[in-house]
Phi, psi and omega in degrees: 000172175242148183204164178280139177230138174268128178246337182173180181307123179057033179232085176254130183236140175263108189217171181288135177227160178298141174296130178291151179219157176299125178242336180226153184302331182272005182282153166227146173258124183245129171275121186286127177262328176201147177218178179201171178261133180263150175302326178290334174299331182294330176298316176294315181305319182278351180091010181284332176229064188287134170291169181288327186222165171307139183207159175297153184223160179104141182215013179238115180200158169232157182185195184240133178292122178266326183206143179233141178291166185296337181268359182280128186248335189254357184230152179223155174306137183099345178290137171273129187229152171252132177253123167300163183284348176241152182259131184215156183275340178078001186236342183289172183300321182290319177298319180295335176271000177091007180253070185292338178287350174249022178309144179296344177241026182308134173225161185229134178302136181087353178262217177228155177273176184301339179263010175087006178285137177289133178265140178296153170272164182282347181263071181201179183287323182220156180222131167275123181251108173290162176050046189299322181298321182275349187252305189279148176237124181270143173278161183292351178189185178282125182284160170292153179303323181295339179275345190298317178301319179295324177289321178299324179300338180284347181288340181197291201297315180293318183288327175294318174298321177297319180297321177298316182294317179296316183297329180269003178071027179298137180170192181304140180081001184248140168262129187241134174243139183244120177263118182113124180244025168285187183299322179294315179299319178295320177292330176294324173301309181301318181294318180296320177296315180301324181281357173095018179303143181293322185207133179239129182242127181252134171271119179198136178247011182245127187299320182293323180283326174300320181296317179293317179301318178294318178299325181280354173117005177296130180277332183220149175237132174245119184278338182285157181236173175060215181298324179295320178294318179297321178295320178296323177296315179297322176297319181294329185254031175056039175092350179264157172273181178282150175293321182228133175237130181254113183265113191236030180237299176105014177246178184301316184293319182291321179291320177298321178294321178298314181296321180288343185264342185273146178281160171304133183083002181274183185230142173247128172252119185244132179224358176294131181297117186286129179255012182101147178087358182260026183298146186278143176277091188300321181299315178298316181296319179297312184297324185254010178054045179272126179263143180229133177212164179135212184122197181295131189287124173280086190298315191306314181292335180281340192298315183305314181295313184286324179300319181301321180286325176296314181294331178278357180078013182268346185220121185211109179258015188296344180296342178289340178274086184265001175219125178245130181224154170293148188299330180294346176264031184298327178298321177291326177300316178294314181299319181297320179286320179300323182268008178060030170274351180215140173290308180205132185257128177265137182246125176255137177300000000 
C-alpha cells in the first residue's frame, strides 16, 4: 500500500509501505475512505515535536473494516467505522470513567505498540487498528458519500471542540468566547451553540474563518488578539469577561488571552496541544476564582451521542474542510495548512 511518511521538517512523502495484516486477535484492518490533516500534525511537520526517525503520520480517518481478528466481537468486515485519534481498550478503569486517552493500553497512530510494532498512520490506504472493539465505532450502515466529511470530523476535531465546550461549562445562561480560529476553535463555536450557550464570541482575524464561525453560530467576531482582543471582549460585554472561554491553540499567547478574557468565577476549557510556555498564572486564577479544565479530548465516549446527531443531519462540522485533495497530494495538504491557505484539508483515496 501507499501512505504518508514524515522524514523531517516540512518533508512529508507519499510512499510504499508494507500492507497491514492481523497481528493480534483484537486487530482490525480498515480500508481508509477519508482522512485529513490535523493542526497538531503541523507541529511535527514544522519540526517542533520531531520524532526520532521517519515514521507514518496522521490520526484522523474513517473507513471500512476489511478484516477482523479472531478476538474482535463488535465489528465485522464491511462495517463503516470512525476511529478516534487514540487507541484504547474500552475496559480498563480509566476507560470506564470516560478518559480513554489515558487507557492503560493507550496507543497512538504512527507510533509503536507495547511490543515495538510500528503502528500505521491514518493518512494511508489501510490501517491496522489494535484494540478494535474499544477503539472503533461503527455506523448503522454505509453512509452516503456526502455524509463522510461530517463523519470524519468526529474522529477528532469536532469532538475536541466539544470537549472544550463541556470542560468550560458552556450552556444556557453562559456567554462563551473562543480563542483560536483553526478547525478546533471553529468546532468549539459549533459545540457551544449546540450546548445552548446564550452568546458565542469568536476571536478571528481571517475572513474565511470568520465566515465559518458565523455560519456555526458565533454572534460576534473580534479580530484583535492578545491583550487587545481581551480588552475588546470586555468592551463588548460591558466591562465583564466571558463566563466560559475555550482555549483551542495551546501556546503562551493563547492561554494568556484566555485568562484575560474570562470573568472572575468563570471557567476555561483548554484543548490546544501545549507546546510549552502556556503555563497557567496560578495567582491570577486563585484571586479571581477561575476554574480550568480540559486536556486531550477522550473522543470515544463522546461518539455515540454526537454520531446520532450527525447521522440525523442535526450536527455538521464539514465546513472546516475547505480544501479536498487526493491522498497522494498529502504533502500539498500539509503545505496548504502550514501556509494558512486551508483551514483543514480532507484527503480522499
